[in-house]
Tab-separated table of C-alpha atoms in Angstrom:
chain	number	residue	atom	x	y	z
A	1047	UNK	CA	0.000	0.000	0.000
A	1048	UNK	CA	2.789	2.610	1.121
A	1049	UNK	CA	3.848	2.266	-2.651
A	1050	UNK	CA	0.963	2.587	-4.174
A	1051	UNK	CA	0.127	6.072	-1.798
A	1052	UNK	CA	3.754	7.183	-2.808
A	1053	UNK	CA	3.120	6.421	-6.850
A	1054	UNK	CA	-0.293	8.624	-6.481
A	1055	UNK	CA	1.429	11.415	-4.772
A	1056	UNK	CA	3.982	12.002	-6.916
A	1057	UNK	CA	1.168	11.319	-9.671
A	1058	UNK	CA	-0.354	14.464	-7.502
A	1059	UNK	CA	3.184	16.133	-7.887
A	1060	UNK	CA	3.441	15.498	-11.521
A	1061	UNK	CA	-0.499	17.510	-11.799
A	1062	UNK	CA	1.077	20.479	-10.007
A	1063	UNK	CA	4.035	20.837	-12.036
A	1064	UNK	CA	1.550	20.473	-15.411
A	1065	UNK	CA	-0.405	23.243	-14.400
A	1066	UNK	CA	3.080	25.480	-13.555
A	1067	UNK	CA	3.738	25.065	-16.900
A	1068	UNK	CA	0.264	25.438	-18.559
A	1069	UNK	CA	-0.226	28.814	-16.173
A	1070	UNK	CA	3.426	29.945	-17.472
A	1071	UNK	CA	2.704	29.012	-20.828
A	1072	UNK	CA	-0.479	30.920	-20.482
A	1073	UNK	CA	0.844	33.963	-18.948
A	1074	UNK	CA	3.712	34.230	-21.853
A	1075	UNK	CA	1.088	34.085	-24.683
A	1076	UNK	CA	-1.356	36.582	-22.734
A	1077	UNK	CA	1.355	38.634	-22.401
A	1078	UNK	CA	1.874	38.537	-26.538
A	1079	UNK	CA	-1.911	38.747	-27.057
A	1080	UNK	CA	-1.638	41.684	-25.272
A	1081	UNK	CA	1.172	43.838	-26.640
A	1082	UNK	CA	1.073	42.771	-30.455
A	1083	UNK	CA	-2.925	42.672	-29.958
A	1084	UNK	CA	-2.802	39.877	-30.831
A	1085	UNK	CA	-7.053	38.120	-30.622
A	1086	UNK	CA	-6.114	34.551	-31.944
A	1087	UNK	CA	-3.994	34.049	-29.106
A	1088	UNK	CA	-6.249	35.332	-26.786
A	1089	UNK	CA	-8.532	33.813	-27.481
A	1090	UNK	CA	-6.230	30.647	-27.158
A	1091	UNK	CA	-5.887	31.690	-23.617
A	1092	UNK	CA	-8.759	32.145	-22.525
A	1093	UNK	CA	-9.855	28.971	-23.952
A	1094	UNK	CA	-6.879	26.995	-22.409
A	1095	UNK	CA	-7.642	28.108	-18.458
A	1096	UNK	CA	-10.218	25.759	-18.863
A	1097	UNK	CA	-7.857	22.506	-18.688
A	1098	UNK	CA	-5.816	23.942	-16.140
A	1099	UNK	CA	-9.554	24.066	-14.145
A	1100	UNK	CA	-10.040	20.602	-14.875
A	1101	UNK	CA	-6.579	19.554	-13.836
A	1102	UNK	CA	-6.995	21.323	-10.552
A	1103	UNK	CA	-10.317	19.345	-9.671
A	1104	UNK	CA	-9.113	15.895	-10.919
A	1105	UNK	CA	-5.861	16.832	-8.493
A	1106	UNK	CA	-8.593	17.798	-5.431
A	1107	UNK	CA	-10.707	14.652	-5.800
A	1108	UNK	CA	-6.991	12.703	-6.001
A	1109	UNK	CA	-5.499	13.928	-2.634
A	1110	UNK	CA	-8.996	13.732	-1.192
A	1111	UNK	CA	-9.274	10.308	-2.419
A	1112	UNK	CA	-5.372	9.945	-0.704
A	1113	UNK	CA	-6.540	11.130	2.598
A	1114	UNK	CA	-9.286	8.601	2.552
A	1115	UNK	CA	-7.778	5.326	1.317
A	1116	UNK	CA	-4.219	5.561	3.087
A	1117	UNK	CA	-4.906	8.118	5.739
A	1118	UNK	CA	-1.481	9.680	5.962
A	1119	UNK	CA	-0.323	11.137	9.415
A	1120	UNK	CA	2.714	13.857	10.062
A	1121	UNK	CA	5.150	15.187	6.649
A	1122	UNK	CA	2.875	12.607	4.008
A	1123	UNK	CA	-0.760	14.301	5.165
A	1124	UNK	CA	0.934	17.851	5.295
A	1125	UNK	CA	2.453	17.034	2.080
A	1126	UNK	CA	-1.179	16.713	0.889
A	1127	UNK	CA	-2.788	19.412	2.496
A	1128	UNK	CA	-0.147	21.571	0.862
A	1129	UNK	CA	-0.436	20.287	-2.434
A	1130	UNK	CA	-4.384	21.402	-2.179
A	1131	UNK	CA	-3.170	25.009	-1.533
A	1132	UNK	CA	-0.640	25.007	-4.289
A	1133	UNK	CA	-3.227	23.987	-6.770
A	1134	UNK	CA	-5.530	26.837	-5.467
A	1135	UNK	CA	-2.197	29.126	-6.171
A	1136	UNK	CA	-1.789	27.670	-9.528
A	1137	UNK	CA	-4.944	27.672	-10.449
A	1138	UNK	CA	-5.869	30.994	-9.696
A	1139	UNK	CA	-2.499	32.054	-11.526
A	1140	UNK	CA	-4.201	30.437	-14.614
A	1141	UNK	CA	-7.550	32.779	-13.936
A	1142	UNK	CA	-4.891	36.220	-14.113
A	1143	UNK	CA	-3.293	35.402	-17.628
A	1144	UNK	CA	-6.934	34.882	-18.698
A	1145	UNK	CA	-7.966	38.237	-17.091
A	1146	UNK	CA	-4.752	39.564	-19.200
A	1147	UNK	CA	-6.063	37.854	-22.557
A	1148	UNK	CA	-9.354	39.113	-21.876
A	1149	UNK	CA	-8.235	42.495	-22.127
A	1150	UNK	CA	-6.336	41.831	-24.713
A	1151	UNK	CA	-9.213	41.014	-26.379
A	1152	UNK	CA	-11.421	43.666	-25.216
A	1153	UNK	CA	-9.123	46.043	-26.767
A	1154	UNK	CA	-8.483	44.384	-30.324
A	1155	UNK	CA	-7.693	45.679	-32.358
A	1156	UNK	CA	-5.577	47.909	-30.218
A	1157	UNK	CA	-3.070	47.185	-27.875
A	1158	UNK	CA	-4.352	47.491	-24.393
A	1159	UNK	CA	-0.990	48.992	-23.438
A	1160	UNK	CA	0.814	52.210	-25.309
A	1161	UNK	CA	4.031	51.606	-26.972
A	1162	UNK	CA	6.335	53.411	-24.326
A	1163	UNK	CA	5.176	50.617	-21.720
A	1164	UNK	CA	5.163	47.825	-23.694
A	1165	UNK	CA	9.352	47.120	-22.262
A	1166	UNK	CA	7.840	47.519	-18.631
A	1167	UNK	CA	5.120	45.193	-19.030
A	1168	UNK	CA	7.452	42.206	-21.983
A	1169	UNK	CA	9.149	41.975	-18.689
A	1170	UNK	CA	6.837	41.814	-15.983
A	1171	UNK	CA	5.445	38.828	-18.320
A	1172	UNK	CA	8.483	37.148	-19.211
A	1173	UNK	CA	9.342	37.509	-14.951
A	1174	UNK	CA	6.009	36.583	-14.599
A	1175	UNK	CA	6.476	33.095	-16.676
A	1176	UNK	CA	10.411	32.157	-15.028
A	1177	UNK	CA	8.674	32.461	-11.595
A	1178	UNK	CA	6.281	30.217	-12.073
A	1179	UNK	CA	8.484	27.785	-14.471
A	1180	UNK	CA	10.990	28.049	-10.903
A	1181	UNK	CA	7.650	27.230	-8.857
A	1182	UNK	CA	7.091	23.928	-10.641
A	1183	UNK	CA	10.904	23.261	-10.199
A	1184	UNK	CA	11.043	23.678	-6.507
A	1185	UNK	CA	7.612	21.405	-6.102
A	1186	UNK	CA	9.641	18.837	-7.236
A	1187	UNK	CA	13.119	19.435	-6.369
A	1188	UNK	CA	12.319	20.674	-2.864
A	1189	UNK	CA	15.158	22.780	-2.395
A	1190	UNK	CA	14.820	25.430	-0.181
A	1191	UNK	CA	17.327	27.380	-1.196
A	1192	UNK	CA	15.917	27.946	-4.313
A	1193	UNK	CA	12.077	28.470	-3.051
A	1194	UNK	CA	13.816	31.202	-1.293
A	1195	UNK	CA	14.956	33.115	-4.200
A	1196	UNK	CA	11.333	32.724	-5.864
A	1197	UNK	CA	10.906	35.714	-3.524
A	1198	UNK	CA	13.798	37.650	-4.019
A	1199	UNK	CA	13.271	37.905	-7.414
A	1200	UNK	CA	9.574	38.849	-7.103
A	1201	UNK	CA	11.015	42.190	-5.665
A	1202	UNK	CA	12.095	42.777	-9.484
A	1203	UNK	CA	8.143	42.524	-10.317
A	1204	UNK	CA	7.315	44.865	-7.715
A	1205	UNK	CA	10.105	47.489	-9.210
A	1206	UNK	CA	8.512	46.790	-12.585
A	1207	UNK	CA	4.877	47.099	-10.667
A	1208	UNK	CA	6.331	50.865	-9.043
A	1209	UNK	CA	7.909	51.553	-13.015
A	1210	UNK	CA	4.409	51.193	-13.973
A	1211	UNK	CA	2.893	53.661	-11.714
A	1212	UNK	CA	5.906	56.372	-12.398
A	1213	UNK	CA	4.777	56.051	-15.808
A	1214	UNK	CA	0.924	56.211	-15.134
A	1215	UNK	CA	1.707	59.668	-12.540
A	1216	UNK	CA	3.898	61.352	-15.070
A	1217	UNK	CA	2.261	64.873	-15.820
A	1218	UNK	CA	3.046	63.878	-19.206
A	1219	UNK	CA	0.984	60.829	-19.120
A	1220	UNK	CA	-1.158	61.163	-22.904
A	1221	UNK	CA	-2.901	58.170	-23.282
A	1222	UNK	CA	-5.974	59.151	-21.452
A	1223	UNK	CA	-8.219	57.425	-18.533
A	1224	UNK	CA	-9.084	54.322	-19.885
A	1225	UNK	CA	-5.445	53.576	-20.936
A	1226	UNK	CA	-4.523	54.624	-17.385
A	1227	UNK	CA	-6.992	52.248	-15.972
A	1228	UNK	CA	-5.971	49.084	-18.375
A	1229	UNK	CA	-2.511	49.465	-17.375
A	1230	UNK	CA	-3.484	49.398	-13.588
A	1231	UNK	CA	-5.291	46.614	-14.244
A	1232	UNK	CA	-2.781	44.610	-16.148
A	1233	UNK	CA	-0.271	45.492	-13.426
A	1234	UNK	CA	-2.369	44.414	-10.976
A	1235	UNK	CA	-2.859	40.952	-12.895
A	1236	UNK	CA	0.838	40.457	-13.244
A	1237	UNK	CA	2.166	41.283	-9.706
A	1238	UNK	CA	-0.526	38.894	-8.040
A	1239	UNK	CA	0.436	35.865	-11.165
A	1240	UNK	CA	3.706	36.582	-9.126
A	1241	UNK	CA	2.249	36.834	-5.896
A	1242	UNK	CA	0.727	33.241	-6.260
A	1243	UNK	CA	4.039	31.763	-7.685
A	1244	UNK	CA	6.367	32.767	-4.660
A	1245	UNK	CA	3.116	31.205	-2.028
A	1246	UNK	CA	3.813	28.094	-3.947
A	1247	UNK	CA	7.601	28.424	-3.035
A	1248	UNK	CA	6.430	29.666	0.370
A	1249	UNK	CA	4.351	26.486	0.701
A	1250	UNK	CA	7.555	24.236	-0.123
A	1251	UNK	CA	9.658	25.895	2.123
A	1252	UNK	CA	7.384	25.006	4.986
A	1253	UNK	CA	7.265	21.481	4.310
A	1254	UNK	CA	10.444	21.143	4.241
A	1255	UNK	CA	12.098	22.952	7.150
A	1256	UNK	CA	8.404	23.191	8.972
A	1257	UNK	CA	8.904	27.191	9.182
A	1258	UNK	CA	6.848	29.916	6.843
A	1259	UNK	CA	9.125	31.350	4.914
A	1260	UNK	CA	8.565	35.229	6.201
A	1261	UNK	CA	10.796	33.597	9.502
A	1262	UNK	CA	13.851	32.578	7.399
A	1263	UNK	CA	13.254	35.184	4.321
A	1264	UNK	CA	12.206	38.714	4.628
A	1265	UNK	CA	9.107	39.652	2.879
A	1266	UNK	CA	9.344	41.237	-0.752
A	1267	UNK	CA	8.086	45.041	0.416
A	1268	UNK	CA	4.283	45.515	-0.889
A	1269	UNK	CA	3.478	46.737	-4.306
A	1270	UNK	CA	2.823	50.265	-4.540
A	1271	UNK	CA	-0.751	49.096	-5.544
A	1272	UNK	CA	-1.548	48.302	-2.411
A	1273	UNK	CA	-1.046	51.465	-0.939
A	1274	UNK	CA	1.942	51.033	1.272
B	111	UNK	CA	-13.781	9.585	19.885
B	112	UNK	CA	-16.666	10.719	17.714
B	113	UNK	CA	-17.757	13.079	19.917
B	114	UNK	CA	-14.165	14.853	20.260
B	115	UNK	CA	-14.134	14.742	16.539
B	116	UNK	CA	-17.250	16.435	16.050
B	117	UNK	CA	-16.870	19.113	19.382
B	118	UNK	CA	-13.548	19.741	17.314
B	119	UNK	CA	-14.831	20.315	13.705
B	120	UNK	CA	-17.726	22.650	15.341
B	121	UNK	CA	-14.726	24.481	16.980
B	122	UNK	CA	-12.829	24.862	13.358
B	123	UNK	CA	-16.827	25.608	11.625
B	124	UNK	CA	-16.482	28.366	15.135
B	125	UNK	CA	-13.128	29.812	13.663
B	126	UNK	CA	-14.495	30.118	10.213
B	127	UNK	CA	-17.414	32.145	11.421
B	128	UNK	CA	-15.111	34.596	13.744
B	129	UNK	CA	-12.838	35.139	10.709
B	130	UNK	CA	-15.711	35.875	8.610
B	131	UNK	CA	-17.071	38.522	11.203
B	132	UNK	CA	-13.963	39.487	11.543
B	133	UNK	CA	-13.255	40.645	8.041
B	134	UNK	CA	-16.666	42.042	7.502
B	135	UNK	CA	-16.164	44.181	9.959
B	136	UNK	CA	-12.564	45.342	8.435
B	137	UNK	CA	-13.986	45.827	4.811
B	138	UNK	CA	-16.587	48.399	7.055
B	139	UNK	CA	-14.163	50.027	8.820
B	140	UNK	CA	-12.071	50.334	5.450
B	141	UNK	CA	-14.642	51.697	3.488
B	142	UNK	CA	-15.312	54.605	6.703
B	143	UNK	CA	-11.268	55.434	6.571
B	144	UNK	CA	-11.362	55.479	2.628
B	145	UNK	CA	-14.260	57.928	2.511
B	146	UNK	CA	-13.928	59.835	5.461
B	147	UNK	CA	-10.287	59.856	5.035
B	148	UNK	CA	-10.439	58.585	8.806
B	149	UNK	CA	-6.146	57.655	9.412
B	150	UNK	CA	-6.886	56.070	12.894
B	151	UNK	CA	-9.913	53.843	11.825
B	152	UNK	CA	-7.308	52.918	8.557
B	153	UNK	CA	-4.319	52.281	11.220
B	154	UNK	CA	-6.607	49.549	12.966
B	155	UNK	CA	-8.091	47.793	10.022
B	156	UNK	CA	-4.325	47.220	8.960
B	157	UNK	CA	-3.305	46.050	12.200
B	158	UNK	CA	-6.069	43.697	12.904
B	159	UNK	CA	-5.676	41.833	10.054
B	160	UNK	CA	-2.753	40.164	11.868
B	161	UNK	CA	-5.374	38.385	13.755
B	162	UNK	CA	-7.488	37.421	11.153
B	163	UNK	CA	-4.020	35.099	9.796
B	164	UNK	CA	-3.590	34.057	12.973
B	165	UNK	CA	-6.569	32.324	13.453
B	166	UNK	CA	-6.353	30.930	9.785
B	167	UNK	CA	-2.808	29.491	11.543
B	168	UNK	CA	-4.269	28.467	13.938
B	169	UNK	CA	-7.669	26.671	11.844
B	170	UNK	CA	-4.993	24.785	9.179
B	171	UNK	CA	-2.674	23.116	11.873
B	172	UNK	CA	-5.961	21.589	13.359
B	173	UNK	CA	-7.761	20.871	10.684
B	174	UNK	CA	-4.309	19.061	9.828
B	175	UNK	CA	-4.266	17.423	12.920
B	176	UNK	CA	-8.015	16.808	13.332
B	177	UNK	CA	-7.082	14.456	9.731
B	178	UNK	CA	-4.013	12.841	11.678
B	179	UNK	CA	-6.017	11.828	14.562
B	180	UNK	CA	-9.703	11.026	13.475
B	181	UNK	CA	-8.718	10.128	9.798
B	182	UNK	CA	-12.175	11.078	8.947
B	183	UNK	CA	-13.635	9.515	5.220
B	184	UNK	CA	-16.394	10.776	2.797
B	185	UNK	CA	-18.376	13.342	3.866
B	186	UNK	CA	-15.953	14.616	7.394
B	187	UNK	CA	-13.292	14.304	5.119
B	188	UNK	CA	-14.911	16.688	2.686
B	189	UNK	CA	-16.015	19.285	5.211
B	190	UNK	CA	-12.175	19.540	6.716
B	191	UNK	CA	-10.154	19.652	3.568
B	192	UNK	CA	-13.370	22.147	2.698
B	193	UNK	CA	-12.740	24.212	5.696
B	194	UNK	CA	-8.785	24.904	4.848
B	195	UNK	CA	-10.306	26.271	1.806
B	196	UNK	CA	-12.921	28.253	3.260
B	197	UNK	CA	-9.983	30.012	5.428
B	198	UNK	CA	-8.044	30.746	3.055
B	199	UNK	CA	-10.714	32.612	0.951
B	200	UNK	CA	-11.615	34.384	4.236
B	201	UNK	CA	-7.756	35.230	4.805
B	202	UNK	CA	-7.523	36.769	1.555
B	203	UNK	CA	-10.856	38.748	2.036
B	204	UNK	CA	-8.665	40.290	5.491
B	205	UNK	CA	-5.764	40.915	3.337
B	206	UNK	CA	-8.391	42.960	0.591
B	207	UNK	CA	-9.928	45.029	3.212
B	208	UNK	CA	-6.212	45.878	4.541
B	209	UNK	CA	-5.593	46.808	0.772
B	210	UNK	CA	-8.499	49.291	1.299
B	211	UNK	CA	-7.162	50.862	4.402
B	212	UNK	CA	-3.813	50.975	3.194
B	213	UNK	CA	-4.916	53.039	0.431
B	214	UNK	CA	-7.129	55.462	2.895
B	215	UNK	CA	-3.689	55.736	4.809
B	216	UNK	CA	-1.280	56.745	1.917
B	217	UNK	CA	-4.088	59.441	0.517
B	218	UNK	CA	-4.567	60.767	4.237
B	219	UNK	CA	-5.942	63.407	4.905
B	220	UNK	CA	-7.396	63.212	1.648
B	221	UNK	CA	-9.999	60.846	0.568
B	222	UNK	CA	-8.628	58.468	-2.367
B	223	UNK	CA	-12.286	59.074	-3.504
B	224	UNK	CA	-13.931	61.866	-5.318
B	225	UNK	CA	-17.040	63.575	-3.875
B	226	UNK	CA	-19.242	62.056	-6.550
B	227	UNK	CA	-18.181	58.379	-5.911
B	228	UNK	CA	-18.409	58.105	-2.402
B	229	UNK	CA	-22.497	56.599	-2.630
B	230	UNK	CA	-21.098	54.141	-5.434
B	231	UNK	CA	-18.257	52.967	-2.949
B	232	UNK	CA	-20.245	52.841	-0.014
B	233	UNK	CA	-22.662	50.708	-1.260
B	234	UNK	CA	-20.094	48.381	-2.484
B	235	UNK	CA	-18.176	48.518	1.042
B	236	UNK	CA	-21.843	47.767	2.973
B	237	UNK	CA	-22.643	45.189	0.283
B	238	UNK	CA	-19.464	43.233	0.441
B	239	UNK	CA	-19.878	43.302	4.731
B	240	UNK	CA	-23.299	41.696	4.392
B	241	UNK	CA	-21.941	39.009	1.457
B	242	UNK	CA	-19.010	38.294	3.768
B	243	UNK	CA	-21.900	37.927	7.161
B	244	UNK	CA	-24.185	36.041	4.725
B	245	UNK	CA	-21.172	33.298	3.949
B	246	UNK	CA	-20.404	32.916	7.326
B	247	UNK	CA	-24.680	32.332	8.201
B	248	UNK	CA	-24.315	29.223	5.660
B	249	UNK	CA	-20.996	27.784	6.927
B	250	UNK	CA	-23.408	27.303	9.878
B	251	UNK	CA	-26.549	26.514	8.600
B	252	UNK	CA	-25.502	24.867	4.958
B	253	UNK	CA	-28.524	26.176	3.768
B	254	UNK	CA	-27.530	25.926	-0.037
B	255	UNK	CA	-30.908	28.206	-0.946
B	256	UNK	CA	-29.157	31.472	1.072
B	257	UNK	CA	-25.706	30.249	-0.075
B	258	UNK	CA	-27.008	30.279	-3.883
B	259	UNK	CA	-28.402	33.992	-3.083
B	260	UNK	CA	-25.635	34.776	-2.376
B	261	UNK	CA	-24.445	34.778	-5.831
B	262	UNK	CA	-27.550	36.336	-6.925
B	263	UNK	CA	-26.312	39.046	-4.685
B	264	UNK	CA	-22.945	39.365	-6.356
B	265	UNK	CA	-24.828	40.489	-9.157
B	266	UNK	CA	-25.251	44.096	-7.923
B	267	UNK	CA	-21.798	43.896	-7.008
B	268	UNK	CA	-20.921	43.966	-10.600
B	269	UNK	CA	-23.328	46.570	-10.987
B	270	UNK	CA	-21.789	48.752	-9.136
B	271	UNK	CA	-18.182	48.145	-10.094
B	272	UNK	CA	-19.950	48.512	-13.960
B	273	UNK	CA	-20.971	52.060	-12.300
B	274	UNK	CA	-17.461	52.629	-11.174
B	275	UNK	CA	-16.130	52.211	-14.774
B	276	UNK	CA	-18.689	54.535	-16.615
B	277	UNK	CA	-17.658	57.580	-14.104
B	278	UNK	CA	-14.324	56.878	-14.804
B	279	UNK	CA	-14.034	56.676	-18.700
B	280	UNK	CA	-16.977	59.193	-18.654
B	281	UNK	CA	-15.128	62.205	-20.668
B	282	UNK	CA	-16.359	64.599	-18.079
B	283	UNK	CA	-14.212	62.944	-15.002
B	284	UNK	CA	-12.158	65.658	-14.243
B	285	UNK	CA	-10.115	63.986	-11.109
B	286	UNK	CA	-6.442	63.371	-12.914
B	287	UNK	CA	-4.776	59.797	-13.313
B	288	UNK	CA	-4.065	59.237	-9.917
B	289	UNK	CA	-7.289	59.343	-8.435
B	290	UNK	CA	-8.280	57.220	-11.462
B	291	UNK	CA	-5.856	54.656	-10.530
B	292	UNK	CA	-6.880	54.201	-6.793
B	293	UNK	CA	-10.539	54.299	-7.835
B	294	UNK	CA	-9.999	51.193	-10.628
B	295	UNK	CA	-8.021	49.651	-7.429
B	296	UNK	CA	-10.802	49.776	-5.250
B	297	UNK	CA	-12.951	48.644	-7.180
B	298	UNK	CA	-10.966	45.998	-7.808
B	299	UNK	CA	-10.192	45.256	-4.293
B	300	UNK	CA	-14.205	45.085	-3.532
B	301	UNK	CA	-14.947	42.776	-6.209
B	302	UNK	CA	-12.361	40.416	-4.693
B	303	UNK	CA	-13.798	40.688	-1.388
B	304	UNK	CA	-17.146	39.824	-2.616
B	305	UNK	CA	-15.706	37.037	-5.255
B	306	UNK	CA	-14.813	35.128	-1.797
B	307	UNK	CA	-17.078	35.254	-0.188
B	308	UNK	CA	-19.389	33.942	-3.023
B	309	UNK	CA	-16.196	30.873	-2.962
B	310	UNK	CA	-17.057	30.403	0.524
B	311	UNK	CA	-20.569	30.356	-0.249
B	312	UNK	CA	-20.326	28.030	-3.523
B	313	UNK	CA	-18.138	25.615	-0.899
B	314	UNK	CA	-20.985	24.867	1.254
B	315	UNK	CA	-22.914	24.093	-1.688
B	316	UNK	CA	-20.931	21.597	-2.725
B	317	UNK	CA	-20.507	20.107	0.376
B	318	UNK	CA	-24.139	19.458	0.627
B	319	UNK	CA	-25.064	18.541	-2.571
B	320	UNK	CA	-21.791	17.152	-4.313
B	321	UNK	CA	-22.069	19.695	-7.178
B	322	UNK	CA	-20.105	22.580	-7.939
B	323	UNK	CA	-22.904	25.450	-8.024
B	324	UNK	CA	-22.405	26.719	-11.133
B	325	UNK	CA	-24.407	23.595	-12.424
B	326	UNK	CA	-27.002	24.792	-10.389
B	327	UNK	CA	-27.481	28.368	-10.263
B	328	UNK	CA	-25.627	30.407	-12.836
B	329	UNK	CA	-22.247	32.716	-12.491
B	330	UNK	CA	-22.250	36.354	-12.070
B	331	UNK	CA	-21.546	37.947	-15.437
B	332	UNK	CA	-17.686	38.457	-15.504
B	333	UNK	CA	-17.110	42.234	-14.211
B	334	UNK	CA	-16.054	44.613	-16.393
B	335	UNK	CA	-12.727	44.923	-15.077
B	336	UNK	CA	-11.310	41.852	-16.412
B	337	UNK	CA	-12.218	43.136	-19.575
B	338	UNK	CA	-14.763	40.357	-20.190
């Protein structure tokens, strides 16, 4: 039995690292659907959140199942638990490149975002798409170490996230209200994508060493979105 | 060893409903510092969120050990693993009204709303603290009627965010790019809230009925702001 429980949690492991690189995948070509306006491929996106949807409820009903037939006690059931939350990251990770692709699409056949930003925001996607490719590394490779710098290089989004917001406060800022409020938007939709990678890190880093990660790590400061 | 089982998963049901009162009455007090520019009333919405991710500390580790020590199947099982998720919504609804105040803080002593906006965002504010005390009347009484309302409710949620967006890109709002900014922020930040607690409310429902409720009742209409 203890093999057969191992084989269907890493089965569960193999699930959370499919929909790392289905969100990342997604997040990339929302981020081209976005900038070369781009509707085929947003539509592709928005289309394609709903396998990573599916993957995450096949993955709940799994480690429920888990729980039920083997019962696991101590690291295995926290190991499951965890893996519930990380598909809630990932999942919701898939939801923000569709929000991106749906703006995208919303402003075809414009670009949501004016040419002067579109540097700020090709790397807040391609950041956007290594964390989350480093995310489904870590689930598997468990090292701490690098969980640890999921974080540190999040503080690069939230530079990119503050970038954004020089831009938008500029009194020469020409591109109107409804540009301003896309590009808040998008920001917004980028620096939580990131948000949700680094708690997946976060969660690995507990079950490893049993400590959150805020104890060993200090805390990326908060975006300038949020007010602080 | 029933009985401890079931005196302990009415204490975690307990924590769900504190954490849900507790973050209604954040997003309250965050809506009074955002429109009455109020710094003190900000200063303790930010500060008592710390509480609010204590208890969800506090609700995981024994809903984890509650699963070590009872190994509950089927239905228990469902209503634990359930409850982490539950807490988690209601922990990010804490870290949304925080958002709130935290905005109300950095605009101090003015409001981060215009005049003319303040009965949109109050309504949205009250109407996200009685969707947030709603969800925490059906973690109790799993009535899946007044947790399908709930949804219903959401409605006017979008509504008003929908009434948000037409003052904004309305060519006569004369309040700059900043003010734009924190507005399409807010507005953002109230959706959220209410998109939770309509989670914690669809969570119930499946727990009683073993569907998802979006085969029962239909979804909100996306809200403007992801571009839908």
């Amino acid at each position: 039995m203890r093999d057969a429980y191992h084989e269907e949690l890493d089965s569960i492991g193999d699930g959370l690292v499919e929909m790392a690189r289905l969100v990342g995948s997604a997040i990339g070509r929302a981020t081209t659907a976005l900038l070369d306006a781009d509707l085929n491929v947003a539509e592709s996106v928005i289309a394609a959140d709903e396998k990573v949807d599916e993957i995450q409820r096949d993955l709940e009903n799994r480690a429920i199942a888990l729980l039920a037939r083997q019962q696991p006690v101590a690291t295995d059931l926290r190991i499951v638990v965890t893996s519930l939350r990380m598909s809630a990251d990932l999942e919701r990770s898939g939801d923000l490149a569709r929000h991106v692709a749906k703006l995208a699409r919303l402003r075809f056949p414009e670009s949501a975002v004016p040419r002067d930003l579109h540097s700020t925001i090709l790397e807040m996607g391609q950041l956007a798409q290594r964390l989350v490719a480093k995310a489904g590394e870590v689930i598997i490779s468990k090292d701490v170490d690098d969980a640890l710098q999921l974080e540190a290089d999040d503080d690069r989004m939230d530079e990119l996230h503050r970038t954004l917001f020089q831009h938008l406060l500029d009194d020469r800022w020409k591109h109107g209200i409804e540009t301003a409020v896309d590009v808040t938007l998008v920001g917004r939709y980028y620096e939580r994508f990131a948000d949700h990678a680094v708690s997946v890190a976060k969660r690995v880093v507990y079950l490893v060493t049993g400590e959150h990660a805020d104890e060993i790590a200090p805390a990326s400061p908060p975006p300038v979105a949020e007010g602080a």
